[in-house]
Structures are given as C-alpha cells and as structure tokens.
Amino acid sequence: MSDTQNLFAKLDSDARKNGYFLNPDSAFTMELVEGLLANEKRFGHQACPCRLADGNRQEDLDIICPCDYRDADLDDFGACYCALYVSKDIAEGKAKAEPLPDRRPMKRDERQQFREKKAGTGASGLSHPVWRCRVCGYLAARDEPPGVCPICKATKDRFDRFM
Amino acid sequence: MKFEKVEGVDKGKIVLYALSTCVWCKRTKQFLSNLGVKFEYIFVDLLQGTERDSIMKDVEKWNPRCSFPTMVIGDSKCIVGFKEDEIREALK
C-alpha cells in the first residue's frame, strides 16, 4: 500500500474506534490525506492541510490534525474545517459537507484560551490531575500525561489538563 | 511574486490565493478552470519569509480572517471559501 493508503486506513480505523467518521467522498478524503503527508514531510507534523501552517510545531500545535476545533465544528456544522471528519448524517450520505468559517482565533493567546476553556477549570480533592488526549478523548489520572496515548498513539503534547 | 496564470475568457482581474494542500482551494481552482475564465493563482504555503508576509498583507486586506481560498474579483469583490453559486453569480 502507498503511504497515502496507509495513513487513510489508520485514520479511518481510529475514527471508527473513537466514534468519528471520515468524509465518505473518498477522492476528497484521499486528497486531504495527501495534504497531511505533505505537511508531515515539510514540517515534521501533520498540520491542517486547509490552514496556513507556520511550520514550527509549537505554533501549529492547535492545528495539528485532528485540530483543537474539530469537535466544536462537528457539533455546529457537521464537519471539521477541512471536512475530513464529518457527522454521521454526512457519512451516511444524508447531508452534504459545505465550506465553513474558520473558528481558529487569529491571536495566539486566544488559541490558548480556547484550549483552556475546553479543558475546564480543574476540580479539587483529586489525588491526581486528569489529562485528556485531544485526539481521541482518552483520560489518564496521573501526575503527567503519558508520553504516548495508549489508545491512539498521539504524543504527549496533544494532552490537556482536564481536571 | 510568481502568480501562475490560467488562460481563458477575460472577465477582469481574478486572483485566487490558495494553499497547495487544501482541497477546497483545489476545488475552487478547478471550478474557475471549468468556467473557462482567465485567472491567476498563488500557493501561499509555498512562499517563504518576506515574500509570504507581503502576500499575506494583501490577503488580510480582503479577508481579515486570512483563510483560504480567498478570491478577489476585479480588485473590488472578495469571495472566501469554495462558494460555487457566489462565484458563478459574480462572474456572469
């Protein structure tokens, strides 16, 4: 299999396991997967193919696919910004993915705020902090997030403090 | 600045700011080609440094969100995103 087919198969399998759906328009989806691979090749990380990435991982952290804005866009529009991830209705052909406005804040500190708002304000009385994998939602109660998500293999920097 | 030119029917100046990896951008470019109009495009993600900054200033003037695709028709109208109906209407 080609790199594109391999990555597509992995994304598709991860999506199904975690309750997400890839765009059923396979030509469209394959082109997005090629975009992710192109970004991995030139930046070392899979930045969103539909946004202008900086190339620096720290700058791009919020738009490494799946981006911080995926779930909110799925809730509001039935698709992520690229329409790589879509709602069940779109996956089943009952609705069509349309272009949507980019909710990524222009300012860096607002991107941080978006992430922190998602992460919650923290609960007291817990023996350990709880970390949430932004890619698949896996929760880990420990002092530090795991180096690699045991569920989806996302790296440590994709975790946020959840509680 | 290297804009790629696509030949076609002259409907005034049409500039498409796009990303080489963005599928909505590709669809927009394809749509313009299919309409058979003359236009020029640039892949902003392939530019570096000051060249990119200078183009992004132009994009920002028309589309403060700086998202892609951004299309500017006749230096007067801007269409953001792959909006087939809007593009078709604007180029009638």
Short mmCIF file of N, CA, C and O in Angstrom, two decimals, chain B:
data_model
loop_
_atom_site.label_atom_id
_atom_site.label_comp_id
_atom_site.label_asym_id
_atom_site.label_seq_id
_atom_site.Cartn_x
_atom_site.Cartn_y
_atom_site.Cartn_z
N MET B 1 6.83 38.40 -7.38
CA MET B 1 5.87 37.41 -6.87
C MET B 1 5.35 36.58 -8.05
O MET B 1 4.87 37.13 -9.03
N LYS B 2 5.48 35.30 -7.95
CA LYS B 2 5.12 34.45 -9.09
C LYS B 2 3.68 33.96 -9.01
O LYS B 2 3.38 33.00 -8.32
N PHE B 3 2.81 34.65 -9.72
CA PHE B 3 1.45 34.16 -9.85
C PHE B 3 1.37 33.26 -11.08
O PHE B 3 1.90 33.62 -12.13
N GLU B 4 0.76 32.11 -10.93
CA GLU B 4 0.55 31.24 -12.09
C GLU B 4 -0.66 31.78 -12.85
O GLU B 4 -1.65 32.17 -12.24
N LYS B 5 -0.55 31.80 -14.17
CA LYS B 5 -1.65 32.34 -14.96
C LYS B 5 -2.38 31.21 -15.68
O LYS B 5 -1.76 30.32 -16.24
N VAL B 6 -3.70 31.28 -15.64
CA VAL B 6 -4.52 30.32 -16.38
C VAL B 6 -5.27 31.11 -17.45
O VAL B 6 -5.94 32.11 -17.13
N GLU B 7 -5.13 30.70 -18.68
CA GLU B 7 -5.77 31.43 -19.78
C GLU B 7 -7.27 31.11 -19.86
O GLU B 7 -7.69 30.03 -19.47
N GLY B 8 -8.02 32.06 -20.40
CA GLY B 8 -9.45 31.84 -20.56
C GLY B 8 -10.13 33.13 -20.94
O GLY B 8 -9.46 34.12 -21.29
N VAL B 9 -11.46 33.14 -20.83
CA VAL B 9 -12.23 34.33 -21.17
C VAL B 9 -11.91 35.44 -20.16
O VAL B 9 -11.89 35.20 -18.95
N ASP B 10 -11.65 36.65 -20.68
CA ASP B 10 -11.27 37.76 -19.81
C ASP B 10 -12.50 38.38 -19.15
O ASP B 10 -13.31 39.03 -19.79
N LYS B 11 -12.62 38.14 -17.83
CA LYS B 11 -13.75 38.73 -17.08
C LYS B 11 -13.22 39.75 -16.09
O LYS B 11 -13.78 39.96 -15.02
N GLY B 12 -12.09 40.34 -16.42
CA GLY B 12 -11.43 41.25 -15.49
C GLY B 12 -10.43 40.46 -14.66
O GLY B 12 -10.28 39.26 -14.83
N LYS B 13 -9.77 41.17 -13.75
CA LYS B 13 -8.71 40.53 -12.98
C LYS B 13 -9.30 39.60 -11.91
O LYS B 13 -10.11 40.03 -11.09
N ILE B 14 -8.91 38.35 -11.95
CA ILE B 14 -9.35 37.40 -10.92
C ILE B 14 -8.11 36.79 -10.29
O ILE B 14 -7.28 36.20 -10.97
N VAL B 15 -7.98 36.99 -8.98
CA VAL B 15 -6.81 36.47 -8.27
C VAL B 15 -7.28 35.48 -7.20
O VAL B 15 -8.17 35.79 -6.41
N LEU B 16 -6.66 34.31 -7.22
CA LEU B 16 -7.01 33.28 -6.23
C LEU B 16 -5.81 33.03 -5.34
O LEU B 16 -4.74 32.65 -5.81
N TYR B 17 -5.99 33.29 -4.04
CA TYR B 17 -4.97 32.97 -3.04
C TYR B 17 -5.33 31.61 -2.46
O TYR B 17 -6.43 31.43 -1.93
N ALA B 18 -4.40 30.65 -2.58
CA ALA B 18 -4.74 29.27 -2.21
C ALA B 18 -3.59 28.61 -1.46
O ALA B 18 -2.49 29.16 -1.36
N LEU B 19 -3.88 27.42 -0.92
CA LEU B 19 -2.85 26.58 -0.30
C LEU B 19 -2.70 25.32 -1.14
O LEU B 19 -3.71 24.77 -1.61
N SER B 20 -1.48 24.86 -1.31
CA SER B 20 -1.23 23.71 -2.19
C SER B 20 -1.83 22.42 -1.64
O SER B 20 -2.07 21.48 -2.38
N THR B 21 -2.07 22.38 -0.31
CA THR B 21 -2.57 21.14 0.30
C THR B 21 -4.08 21.17 0.56
O THR B 21 -4.64 20.18 1.01
N CYS B 22 -4.71 22.30 0.29
CA CYS B 22 -6.10 22.49 0.69
C CYS B 22 -7.06 22.01 -0.41
O CYS B 22 -6.97 22.47 -1.55
N VAL B 23 -7.94 21.10 -0.05
CA VAL B 23 -8.82 20.51 -1.06
C VAL B 23 -9.90 21.50 -1.51
O VAL B 23 -10.26 21.55 -2.68
N TRP B 24 -10.38 22.34 -0.60
CA TRP B 24 -11.37 23.37 -1.00
C TRP B 24 -10.72 24.34 -1.99
O TRP B 24 -11.39 24.83 -2.93
N CYS B 25 -9.42 24.63 -1.78
CA CYS B 25 -8.71 25.51 -2.73
C CYS B 25 -8.62 24.85 -4.10
O CYS B 25 -8.83 25.50 -5.12
N LYS B 26 -8.30 23.56 -4.10
CA LYS B 26 -8.20 22.83 -5.37
C LYS B 26 -9.53 22.83 -6.10
O LYS B 26 -9.59 23.00 -7.32
N ARG B 27 -10.60 22.63 -5.33
CA ARG B 27 -11.94 22.62 -5.94
C ARG B 27 -12.25 23.99 -6.57
O ARG B 27 -12.84 24.08 -7.63
N THR B 28 -11.87 25.05 -5.87
CA THR B 28 -12.13 26.40 -6.37
C THR B 28 -11.36 26.65 -7.67
O THR B 28 -11.91 27.18 -8.64
N LYS B 29 -10.10 26.24 -7.66
CA LYS B 29 -9.25 26.42 -8.84
C LYS B 29 -9.83 25.63 -10.02
O LYS B 29 -9.93 26.13 -11.13
N GLN B 30 -10.25 24.40 -9.74
CA GLN B 30 -10.85 23.55 -10.77
C GLN B 30 -12.13 24.18 -11.31
O GLN B 30 -12.38 24.19 -12.51
N PHE B 31 -12.92 24.73 -10.38
CA PHE B 31 -14.19 25.34 -10.76
C PHE B 31 -13.95 26.53 -11.70
O PHE B 31 -14.65 26.68 -12.71
N LEU B 32 -12.96 27.36 -11.39
CA LEU B 32 -12.63 28.51 -12.25
C LEU B 32 -12.16 28.03 -13.62
O LEU B 32 -12.54 28.59 -14.65
N SER B 33 -11.35 26.97 -13.63
CA SER B 33 -10.88 26.42 -14.90
C SER B 33 -12.06 25.92 -15.72
O SER B 33 -12.14 26.17 -16.92
N ASN B 34 -12.97 25.24 -15.05
CA ASN B 34 -14.15 24.71 -15.75
C ASN B 34 -15.04 25.83 -16.31
O ASN B 34 -15.66 25.67 -17.35
N LEU B 35 -15.08 26.95 -15.57
CA LEU B 35 -15.87 28.09 -16.05
C LEU B 35 -15.20 28.71 -17.28
O LEU B 35 -15.83 29.45 -18.04
N GLY B 36 -13.92 28.42 -17.45
CA GLY B 36 -13.20 28.90 -18.63
C GLY B 36 -12.81 30.36 -18.56
O GLY B 36 -12.60 31.00 -19.59
N VAL B 37 -12.69 30.91 -17.35
CA VAL B 37 -12.29 32.32 -17.23
C VAL B 37 -10.78 32.43 -17.03
O VAL B 37 -10.13 31.49 -16.56
N LYS B 38 -10.26 33.59 -17.39
CA LYS B 38 -8.84 33.86 -17.18
C LYS B 38 -8.64 34.23 -15.72
O LYS B 38 -9.38 35.04 -15.17
N PHE B 39 -7.66 33.61 -15.07
CA PHE B 39 -7.37 33.98 -13.67
C PHE B 39 -5.92 33.68 -13.33
O PHE B 39 -5.21 33.04 -14.10
N GLU B 40 -5.49 34.22 -12.20
CA GLU B 40 -4.16 33.86 -11.72
C GLU B 40 -4.26 33.39 -10.28
O GLU B 40 -5.19 33.76 -9.56
N TYR B 41 -3.34 32.51 -9.89
CA TYR B 41 -3.39 31.97 -8.52
C TYR B 41 -1.99 31.88 -7.95
O TYR B 41 -0.99 31.86 -8.67
N ILE B 42 -1.96 31.79 -6.62
CA ILE B 42 -0.67 31.61 -5.94
C ILE B 42 -0.88 30.70 -4.73
O ILE B 42 -1.91 30.78 -4.05
N PHE B 43 0.04 29.76 -4.53
CA PHE B 43 0.01 28.89 -3.35
C PHE B 43 0.84 29.54 -2.24
O PHE B 43 2.07 29.50 -2.27
N VAL B 44 0.14 30.13 -1.29
CA VAL B 44 0.81 30.93 -0.26
C VAL B 44 1.70 30.08 0.64
O VAL B 44 2.74 30.53 1.12
N ASP B 45 1.31 28.81 0.84
CA ASP B 45 2.11 27.95 1.73
C ASP B 45 3.48 27.62 1.13
O ASP B 45 4.37 27.19 1.85
N LEU B 46 3.63 27.82 -0.16
CA LEU B 46 4.92 27.51 -0.80
C LEU B 46 5.86 28.71 -0.78
O LEU B 46 7.01 28.61 -1.19
N LEU B 47 5.35 29.86 -0.29
CA LEU B 47 6.20 31.05 -0.18
C LEU B 47 6.87 31.08 1.18
O LEU B 47 6.37 30.51 2.14
N GLN B 48 8.02 31.75 1.23
CA GLN B 48 8.76 31.84 2.49
C GLN B 48 8.95 33.30 2.88
O GLN B 48 8.92 34.18 2.02
N GLY B 49 9.23 33.51 4.14
CA GLY B 49 9.72 34.79 4.66
C GLY B 49 8.96 36.03 4.21
O GLY B 49 7.74 36.08 4.30
N THR B 50 9.71 37.01 3.72
CA THR B 50 9.12 38.31 3.40
C THR B 50 8.13 38.20 2.23
O THR B 50 7.16 38.95 2.17
N GLU B 51 8.39 37.24 1.33
CA GLU B 51 7.50 37.06 0.20
C GLU B 51 6.11 36.63 0.71
O GLU B 51 5.09 37.15 0.28
N ARG B 52 6.12 35.70 1.66
CA ARG B 52 4.86 35.24 2.24
C ARG B 52 4.18 36.38 3.00
O ARG B 52 2.98 36.61 2.87
N ASP B 53 4.97 37.10 3.82
CA ASP B 53 4.41 38.20 4.62
C ASP B 53 3.73 39.23 3.73
O ASP B 53 2.64 39.73 4.04
N SER B 54 4.38 39.55 2.62
CA SER B 54 3.85 40.57 1.73
C SER B 54 2.54 40.11 1.08
O SER B 54 1.57 40.88 1.00
N ILE B 55 2.48 38.86 0.66
CA ILE B 55 1.23 38.33 0.09
C ILE B 55 0.14 38.25 1.15
O ILE B 55 -1.03 38.56 0.90
N MET B 56 0.52 37.86 2.37
CA MET B 56 -0.48 37.74 3.44
C MET B 56 -1.08 39.10 3.79
O MET B 56 -2.23 39.18 4.21
N LYS B 57 -0.30 40.18 3.61
CA LYS B 57 -0.85 41.52 3.84
C LYS B 57 -1.96 41.80 2.83
O LYS B 57 -2.99 42.39 3.17
N ASP B 58 -1.74 41.36 1.57
CA ASP B 58 -2.78 41.53 0.54
C ASP B 58 -4.01 40.70 0.90
O ASP B 58 -5.14 41.17 0.77
N VAL B 59 -3.78 39.45 1.33
CA VAL B 59 -4.91 38.59 1.68
C VAL B 59 -5.71 39.23 2.82
O VAL B 59 -6.94 39.30 2.78
N GLU B 60 -4.98 39.74 3.82
CA GLU B 60 -5.63 40.30 5.01
C GLU B 60 -6.49 41.51 4.67
O GLU B 60 -7.53 41.73 5.29
N LYS B 61 -6.05 42.28 3.67
CA LYS B 61 -6.82 43.45 3.25
C LYS B 61 -8.24 43.04 2.83
O LYS B 61 -9.21 43.71 3.12
N TRP B 62 -8.31 41.93 2.13
CA TRP B 62 -9.60 41.47 1.59
C TRP B 62 -10.33 40.57 2.57
O TRP B 62 -11.54 40.56 2.63
N ASN B 63 -9.56 39.76 3.29
CA ASN B 63 -10.14 38.76 4.18
C ASN B 63 -9.36 38.77 5.49
O ASN B 63 -8.36 38.07 5.63
N PRO B 64 -9.82 39.59 6.46
CA PRO B 64 -9.09 39.75 7.72
C PRO B 64 -8.86 38.43 8.45
O PRO B 64 -7.96 38.32 9.27
N ARG B 65 -9.68 37.41 8.17
CA ARG B 65 -9.50 36.10 8.80
C ARG B 65 -8.30 35.37 8.22
O ARG B 65 -7.86 34.37 8.76
N CYS B 66 -7.86 35.83 7.04
CA CYS B 66 -6.71 35.21 6.38
C CYS B 66 -6.90 33.71 6.15
O CYS B 66 -5.99 32.91 6.37
N SER B 67 -8.09 33.32 5.73
CA SER B 67 -8.35 31.91 5.46
C SER B 67 -8.30 31.67 3.95
O SER B 67 -8.27 32.62 3.17
N PHE B 68 -8.32 30.40 3.58
CA PHE B 68 -8.17 30.04 2.17
C PHE B 68 -9.26 29.07 1.73
O PHE B 68 -9.71 28.28 2.55
N PRO B 69 -9.66 29.10 0.46
CA PRO B 69 -9.25 30.03 -0.59
C PRO B 69 -9.85 31.43 -0.41
O PRO B 69 -10.98 31.56 0.02
N THR B 70 -9.06 32.45 -0.79
CA THR B 70 -9.56 33.81 -0.87
C THR B 70 -9.43 34.24 -2.33
O THR B 70 -8.36 34.11 -2.92
N MET B 71 -10.57 34.69 -2.87
CA MET B 71 -10.58 35.03 -4.28
C MET B 71 -10.97 36.50 -4.42
O MET B 71 -11.91 36.95 -3.78
N VAL B 72 -10.22 37.26 -5.22
CA VAL B 72 -10.51 38.68 -5.41
C VAL B 72 -10.84 38.92 -6.87
O VAL B 72 -10.06 38.58 -7.76
N ILE B 73 -12.04 39.47 -7.09
CA ILE B 73 -12.51 39.71 -8.46
C ILE B 73 -12.47 41.20 -8.76
O ILE B 73 -13.09 42.00 -8.04
N GLY B 74 -11.75 41.55 -9.82
CA GLY B 74 -11.71 42.94 -10.31
C GLY B 74 -11.30 43.95 -9.26
O GLY B 74 -11.77 45.09 -9.28
N ASP B 75 -10.43 43.56 -8.34
CA ASP B 75 -9.97 44.46 -7.28
C ASP B 75 -11.12 45.09 -6.51
O ASP B 75 -10.99 46.19 -5.96
N SER B 76 -12.30 44.43 -6.50
CA SER B 76 -13.42 45.07 -5.82
C SER B 76 -14.26 44.09 -5.00
O SER B 76 -14.86 44.45 -4.00
N LYS B 77 -14.27 42.81 -5.38
CA LYS B 77 -15.13 41.86 -4.67
C LYS B 77 -14.29 40.67 -4.20
O LYS B 77 -13.43 40.18 -4.93
N CYS B 78 -14.58 40.24 -2.96
CA CYS B 78 -13.82 39.13 -2.40
C CYS B 78 -14.77 37.98 -2.04
O CYS B 78 -15.83 38.20 -1.44
N ILE B 79 -14.40 36.77 -2.44
CA ILE B 79 -15.19 35.60 -2.05
C ILE B 79 -14.26 34.66 -1.28
O ILE B 79 -13.20 34.28 -1.77
N VAL B 80 -14.68 34.33 -0.05
CA VAL B 80 -13.88 33.45 0.79
C VAL B 80 -14.52 32.07 0.82
O VAL B 80 -15.71 31.95 1.07
N GLY B 81 -13.74 31.06 0.54
CA GLY B 81 -14.25 29.68 0.57
C GLY B 81 -14.76 29.24 -0.80
O GLY B 81 -14.95 30.07 -1.70
N PHE B 82 -14.98 27.95 -0.93
CA PHE B 82 -15.45 27.40 -2.20
C PHE B 82 -16.96 27.57 -2.30
O PHE B 82 -17.72 26.67 -1.93
N LYS B 83 -17.40 28.76 -2.74
CA LYS B 83 -18.83 29.05 -2.82
C LYS B 83 -19.22 29.09 -4.29
O LYS B 83 -19.21 30.16 -4.92
N GLU B 84 -19.57 27.94 -4.82
CA GLU B 84 -19.87 27.81 -6.26
C GLU B 84 -20.87 28.84 -6.77
O GLU B 84 -20.63 29.50 -7.77
N ASP B 85 -22.00 28.95 -6.07
CA ASP B 85 -23.08 29.84 -6.55
C ASP B 85 -22.60 31.29 -6.56
O ASP B 85 -22.87 32.01 -7.52
N GLU B 86 -21.92 31.69 -5.49
CA GLU B 86 -21.44 33.07 -5.40
C GLU B 86 -20.44 33.39 -6.50
O GLU B 86 -20.47 34.46 -7.10
N ILE B 87 -19.56 32.43 -6.77
CA ILE B 87 -18.53 32.64 -7.80
C ILE B 87 -19.20 32.74 -9.17
O ILE B 87 -18.92 33.65 -9.95
N ARG B 88 -20.11 31.81 -9.42
CA ARG B 88 -20.81 31.79 -10.72
C ARG B 88 -21.55 33.12 -10.93
O ARG B 88 -21.48 33.71 -12.01
N GLU B 89 -22.24 33.58 -9.89
CA GLU B 89 -23.01 34.83 -9.94
C GLU B 89 -22.07 36.02 -10.22
O GLU B 89 -22.36 36.87 -11.06
N ALA B 90 -20.94 36.04 -9.52
CA ALA B 90 -20.01 37.17 -9.63
C ALA B 90 -19.36 37.22 -11.01
O ALA B 90 -18.93 38.29 -11.46
N LEU B 91 -19.29 36.07 -11.69
CA LEU B 91 -18.58 36.03 -12.98
C LEU B 91 -19.53 35.94 -14.17
O LEU B 91 -19.11 35.64 -15.28
N LYS B 92 -20.81 36.22 -13.93
CA LYS B 92 -21.80 36.13 -15.02
C LYS B 92 -21.52 37.10 -16.15
O LYS B 92 -21.07 38.22 -15.91
#
